[in-house]
N, CA, C and O atoms as a printed pandas DataFrame, in Angstrom:
     atom_number atom_name residue_name chain_id  residue_number  x_coord  y_coord  z_coord
0              1         N          MET        A               1    2.180    8.479   -9.826
1              2        CA          MET        A               1    0.883    8.049  -10.067
2              3         C          MET        A               1    0.239    7.604   -8.748
3              4         O          MET        A               1    0.785    6.721   -8.086
4              5         N          SER        A               2   -0.864    8.163   -8.354
5              6        CA          SER        A               2   -1.580    7.772   -7.145
6              7         C          SER        A               2   -2.830    7.019   -7.489
7              8         O          SER        A               2   -3.539    7.351   -8.439
8              9         N          ARG        A               3   -3.096    5.988   -6.696
9             10        CA          ARG        A               3   -4.309    5.205   -6.896
10            11         C          ARG        A               3   -4.903    4.838   -5.533
11            12         O          ARG        A               3   -4.183    4.405   -4.634
12            13         N          LYS        A               4   -6.180    5.009   -5.391
13            14        CA          LYS        A               4   -6.870    4.597   -4.195
14            15         C          LYS        A               4   -7.210    3.131   -4.293
15            16         O          LYS        A               4   -7.715    2.691   -5.326
16            17         N          LEU        A               5   -6.949    2.355   -3.250
17            18        CA          LEU        A               5   -7.247    0.944   -3.249
18            19         C          LEU        A               5   -8.752    0.761   -3.279
19            20         O          LEU        A               5   -9.495    1.424   -2.556
20            21         N          ARG        A               6   -9.179   -0.154   -4.131
21            22        CA          ARG        A               6  -10.652   -0.414   -4.259
22            23         C          ARG        A               6  -11.291   -0.879   -2.988
23            24         O          ARG        A               6  -10.644   -1.543   -2.179
24            25         N          GLU        A               7  -12.520   -0.556   -2.791
25            26        CA          GLU        A               7  -13.296   -0.997   -1.648
26            27         C          GLU        A               7  -13.301   -2.536   -1.579
27            28         O          GLU        A               7  -13.552   -3.201   -2.584
28            29         N          GLY        A               8  -13.024   -3.093   -0.397
29            30        CA          GLY        A               8  -13.007   -4.523   -0.206
30            31         C          GLY        A               8  -11.757   -5.240   -0.603
31            32         O          GLY        A               8  -11.676   -6.467   -0.546
32            33         N          VAL        A               9  -10.752   -4.445   -1.018
33            34        CA          VAL        A               9   -9.437   -5.053   -1.374
34            35         C          VAL        A               9   -8.400   -4.572   -0.359
35            36         O          VAL        A               9   -8.300   -3.387   -0.042
36            37         N          ASN        A              10   -7.628   -5.557    0.139
37            38        CA          ASN        A              10   -6.497   -5.250    1.017
38            39         C          ASN        A              10   -5.197   -5.603    0.320
39            40         O          ASN        A              10   -5.180   -6.419   -0.602
40            41         N          ILE        A              11   -4.096   -4.981    0.764
41            42        CA          ILE        A              11   -2.810   -5.243    0.121
42            43         C          ILE        A              11   -1.748   -5.458    1.200
43            44         O          ILE        A              11   -1.776   -4.851    2.270
44            45         N          GLN        A              12   -0.808   -6.352    0.870
45            46        CA          GLN        A              12    0.281   -6.703    1.811
46            47         C          GLN        A              12    1.596   -6.654    0.992
47            48         O          GLN        A              12    1.674   -7.217   -0.100
48            49         N          VAL        A              13    2.600   -5.985    1.527
49            50        CA          VAL        A              13    3.924   -5.904    0.863
50            51         C          VAL        A              13    4.931   -6.648    1.708
51            52         O          VAL        A              13    5.018   -6.446    2.919
52            53         N          ASN        A              14    5.718   -7.540    1.036
53            54        CA          ASN        A              14    6.800   -8.285    1.712
54            55         C          ASN        A              14    6.353   -9.037    2.972
55            56         O          ASN        A              14    7.069   -9.065    3.973
56            57         N          GLU        A              15    5.158   -9.648    2.910
57            58        CA          GLU        A              15    4.670  -10.458    4.046
58            59         C          GLU        A              15    4.527   -9.628    5.328
59            60         O          GLU        A              15    4.544  -10.182    6.427
60            61         N          GLY        A              16    4.386   -8.309    5.194
61            62        CA          GLY        A              16    4.256   -7.412    6.347
62            63         C          GLY        A              16    2.832   -7.099    6.675
63            64         O          GLY        A              16    1.966   -7.965    6.548
64            65         N          LYS        A              17    2.560   -5.888    7.093
65            66        CA          LYS        A              17    1.248   -5.434    7.523
66            67         C          LYS        A              17    0.264   -5.521    6.331
67            68         O          LYS        A              17    0.645   -5.281    5.185
68            69         N          VAL        A              18   -0.982   -5.862    6.619
69            70        CA          VAL        A              18   -2.024   -5.869    5.631
70            71         C          VAL        A              18   -2.735   -4.540    5.718
71            72         O          VAL        A              18   -3.240   -4.160    6.774
72            73         N          TYR        A              19   -2.772   -3.834    4.603
73            74        CA          TYR        A              19   -3.356   -2.469    4.532
74            75         C          TYR        A              19   -4.756   -2.533    3.870
75            76         O          TYR        A              19   -4.987   -3.312    2.945
76            77         N          SER        A              20   -5.669   -1.694    4.372
77            78        CA          SER        A              20   -6.952   -1.535    3.683
78            79         C          SER        A              20   -7.309   -0.055    3.703
79            80         O          SER        A              20   -6.875    0.682    4.588
80            81         N          LYS        A              21   -8.097    0.376    2.732
81            82        CA          LYS        A              21   -8.490    1.758    2.586
82            83         C          LYS        A              21   -7.312    2.677    2.572
83            84         O          LYS        A              21   -7.226    3.617    3.362
84            85         N          VAL        A              22   -6.366    2.395    1.634
85            86        CA          VAL        A              22   -5.145    3.218    1.502
86            87         C          VAL        A              22   -5.064    3.798    0.126
87            88         O          VAL        A              22   -5.814    3.413   -0.771
88            89         N          VAL        A              23   -4.130    4.749   -0.048
89            90        CA          VAL        A              23   -3.798    5.295   -1.326
90            91         C          VAL        A              23   -2.365    4.888   -1.643
91            92         O          VAL        A              23   -1.463    5.049   -0.820
92            93         N          LEU        A              24   -2.169    4.355   -2.852
93            94        CA          LEU        A              24   -0.799    3.946   -3.278
94            95         C          LEU        A              24   -0.255    5.035   -4.190
95            96         O          LEU        A              24   -0.947    5.529   -5.081
96            97         N          PHE        A              25    1.005    5.399   -3.947
97            98        CA          PHE        A              25    1.697    6.309   -4.859
98            99         C          PHE        A              25    2.857    5.523   -5.432
99           100         O          PHE        A              25    3.701    5.020   -4.691
100          101         N          LEU        A              26    2.901    5.415   -6.770
101          102        CA          LEU        A              26    3.940    4.636   -7.433
102          103         C          LEU        A              26    4.905    5.617   -8.026
103          104         O          LEU        A              26    4.612    6.176   -9.083
104          105         N          GLY        A              27    6.076    5.872   -7.393
105          106        CA          GLY        A              27    7.044    6.776   -7.849
106          107         C          GLY        A              27    8.145    6.006   -8.570
107          108         O          GLY        A              27    8.124    4.776   -8.605
108          109         N          GLU        A              28    9.091    6.715   -9.134
109          110        CA          GLU        A              28   10.213    6.053   -9.827
110          111         C          GLU        A              28   11.116    5.324   -8.893
111          112         O          GLU        A              28   11.626    4.263   -9.255
112          113         N          GLN        A              29   11.350    5.837   -7.690
113          114        CA          GLN        A              29   12.300    5.264   -6.784
114          115         C          GLN        A              29   11.664    4.540   -5.586
115          116         O          GLN        A              29   12.328    3.753   -4.912
116          117         N          PHE        A              30   10.379    4.808   -5.326
117          118        CA          PHE        A              30    9.709    4.241   -4.162
118          119         C          PHE        A              30    8.227    4.082   -4.345
119          120         O          PHE        A              30    7.617    4.680   -5.231
120          121         N          VAL        A              31    7.659    3.262   -3.486
121          122        CA          VAL        A              31    6.168    3.155   -3.382
122          123         C          VAL        A              31    5.798    3.752   -2.034
123          124         O          VAL        A              31    6.412    3.446   -1.011
124          125         N          ARG        A              32    4.797    4.600   -2.050
125          126        CA          ARG        A              32    4.294    5.152   -0.754
126          127         C          ARG        A              32    2.899    4.700   -0.538
127          128         O          ARG        A              32    2.056    4.782   -1.431
128          129         N          ILE        A              33    2.642    4.210    0.676
129          130        CA          ILE        A              33    1.286    3.825    1.102
130          131         C          ILE        A              33    0.819    4.757    2.107
131          132         O          ILE        A              33    1.421    4.865    3.175
132          133         N          THR        A              34   -0.288    5.487    1.817
133          134        CA          THR        A              34   -0.855    6.478    2.767
134          135         C          THR        A              34   -2.118    5.950    3.320
135          136         O          THR        A              34   -3.050    5.631    2.582
136          137         N          GLU        A              35   -2.168    5.846    4.691
137          138        CA          GLU        A              35   -3.372    5.427    5.336
138          139         C          GLU        A              35   -3.878    6.521    6.264
139          140         O          GLU        A              35   -3.076    7.323    6.742
140          141         N          ASP        A              36   -5.159    6.584    6.535
141          142        CA          ASP        A              36   -5.757    7.571    7.359
142          143         C          ASP        A              36   -6.225    6.856    8.612
143          144         O          ASP        A              36   -7.195    6.098    8.575
144          145         N          GLU        A              37   -5.540    7.094    9.721
145          146        CA          GLU        A              37   -5.826    6.410   10.981
146          147         C          GLU        A              37   -5.935    7.409   12.114
147          148         O          GLU        A              37   -5.021    8.186   12.391
148          149         N          ASN        A              38   -7.114    7.356   12.771
149          150        CA          ASN        A              38   -7.364    8.280   13.908
150          151         C          ASN        A              38   -7.113    9.722   13.537
151          152         O          ASN        A              38   -6.477   10.449   14.300
152          153         N          SER        A              39   -7.599   10.164   12.375
153          154        CA          SER        A              39   -7.485   11.541   11.862
154          155         C          SER        A              39   -6.011   11.932   11.570
155          156         O          SER        A              39   -5.688   13.116   11.469
156          157         N          GLN        A              40   -5.135   10.928   11.439
157          158        CA          GLN        A              40   -3.757   11.234   11.051
158          159         C          GLN        A              40   -3.438   10.509    9.738
159          160         O          GLN        A              40   -3.901    9.395    9.492
160          161         N          LYS        A              41   -2.651   11.162    8.922
161          162        CA          LYS        A              41   -2.153   10.542    7.700
162          163         C          LYS        A              41   -0.827    9.856    8.035
163          164         O          LYS        A              41    0.097   10.492    8.540
164          165         N          ILE        A              42   -0.742    8.551    7.748
165          166        CA          ILE        A              42    0.472    7.789    7.963
166          167         C          ILE        A              42    1.015    7.320    6.656
167          168         O          ILE        A              42    0.330    6.618    5.913
168          169         N          ASN        A              43    2.266    7.700    6.347
169          170        CA          ASN        A              43    2.902    7.354    5.098
170          171         C          ASN        A              43    3.996    6.270    5.389
171          172         O          ASN        A              43    4.824    6.432    6.285
172          173         N          THR        A              44    3.961    5.182    4.609
173          174        CA          THR        A              44    4.934    4.148    4.665
174          175         C          THR        A              44    5.591    4.037    3.324
175          176         O          THR        A              44    4.895    3.952    2.312
176          177         N          TYR        A              45    6.912    4.034    3.267
177          178        CA          TYR        A              45    7.671    4.049    2.024
178          179         C          TYR        A              45    8.363    2.690    1.802
179          180         O          TYR        A              45    8.869    2.082    2.745
180          181         N          TYR        A              46    8.377    2.236    0.564
181          182        CA          TYR        A              46    9.014    0.968    0.200
182          183         C          TYR        A              46    9.939    1.303   -0.995
183          184         O          TYR        A              46    9.510    1.942   -1.956
184          185         N          ASP        A              47   11.181    0.874   -0.919
185          186        CA          ASP        A              47   12.113    0.968   -2.036
186          187         C          ASP        A              47   11.738   -0.093   -3.075
187          188         O          ASP        A              47   11.539   -1.251   -2.709
188          189         N          TRP        A              48   11.637    0.261   -4.335
189          190        CA          TRP        A              48   11.299   -0.692   -5.390
190          191         C          TRP        A              48   12.206   -1.884   -5.378
191          192         O          TRP        A              48   11.742   -3.009   -5.565
192          193         N          GLU        A              49   13.506   -1.679   -5.162
193          194        CA          GLU        A              49   14.457   -2.752   -5.239
194          195         C          GLU        A              49   14.350   -3.715   -4.061
195          196         O          GLU        A              49   14.923   -4.803   -4.124
196          197         N          LYS        A              50   13.632   -3.356   -2.975
197          198        CA          LYS        A              50   13.510   -4.198   -1.815
198          199         C          LYS        A              50   12.118   -4.852   -1.700
199          200         O          LYS        A              50   11.838   -5.594   -0.758
200          201         N          ILE        A              51   11.276   -4.561   -2.667
201          202        CA          ILE        A              51    9.939   -5.218   -2.657
202          203         C          ILE        A              51   10.135   -6.625   -3.298
203          204         O          ILE        A              51   10.531   -6.770   -4.455
204          205         N          GLU        A              52    9.836   -7.619   -2.481
205          206        CA          GLU        A              52    9.955   -8.989   -2.969
206          207         C          GLU        A              52    8.576   -9.631   -3.324
207          208         O          GLU        A              52    8.470  -10.473   -4.216
208          209         N          SER        A              53    7.571   -9.205   -2.607
209          210        CA          SER        A              53    6.233   -9.774   -2.896
210          211         C          SER        A              53    5.165   -8.745   -2.603
211          212         O          SER        A              53    5.326   -7.865   -1.758
212          213         N          VAL        A              54    4.074   -8.884   -3.324
213          214        CA          VAL        A              54    2.862   -8.065   -3.132
214          215         C          VAL        A              54    1.682   -8.994   -3.158
215          216         O          VAL        A              54    1.552   -9.772   -4.103
216          217         N          ARG        A              55    0.814   -8.955   -2.173
217          218        CA          ARG        A              55   -0.409   -9.770   -2.158
218          219         C          ARG        A              55   -1.604   -8.841   -2.092
219          220         O          ARG        A              55   -1.561   -7.782   -1.465
220          221         N          THR        A              56   -2.670   -9.260   -2.753
221          222        CA          THR        A              56   -3.936   -8.574   -2.565
222          223         C          THR        A              56   -4.938   -9.600   -2.069
223          224         O          THR        A              56   -4.885  -10.782   -2.408
224          225         N          TYR        A              57   -5.864   -9.092   -1.241
225          226        CA          TYR        A              57   -6.871   -9.934   -0.635
226          227         C          TYR        A              57   -8.231   -9.318   -0.924
227          228         O          TYR        A              57   -8.441   -8.115   -0.764
228          229         N          SER        A              58   -9.156  -10.184   -1.357
229          230        CA          SER        A              58  -10.531   -9.713   -1.605
230          231         C          SER        A              58  -11.463  -10.927   -1.428
231          232         O          SER        A              58  -11.017  -12.074   -1.457
232          233         N          LYS        A              59  -12.726  -10.658   -1.251
233          234        CA          LYS        A              59  -13.698  -11.726   -1.058
234          235         C          LYS        A              59  -13.986  -12.369   -2.392
235          236         O          LYS        A              59  -14.088  -11.687   -3.412
236          237         N          GLY        A              60  -14.118  -13.690   -2.386
237          238        CA          GLY        A              60  -14.480  -14.396   -3.612
238          239         C          GLY        A              60  -15.937  -14.248   -3.972
239          240         O          GLY        A              60  -16.766  -13.883   -3.138
240          241         N          GLU        A              61  -16.237  -14.529   -5.201
241          242        CA          GLU        A              61  -17.653  -14.449   -5.659
242          243         C          GLU        A              61  -18.449  -15.600   -5.204
243          244         O          GLU        A              61  -19.641  -15.682   -5.501
């Protein structure tokens, strides 16, 4: 299942890099984060068993 991150929302996995404007792919064995940077597609993979925390950031109302 692939989902585009909503406008104005950022996501951080395991206290690592904060991603914005990415597509999340939720597979059975891994999570893939695809970002478009300088006309290149960059894929980062996370093993479900090694994900300890997920944070989302957005502006308050």
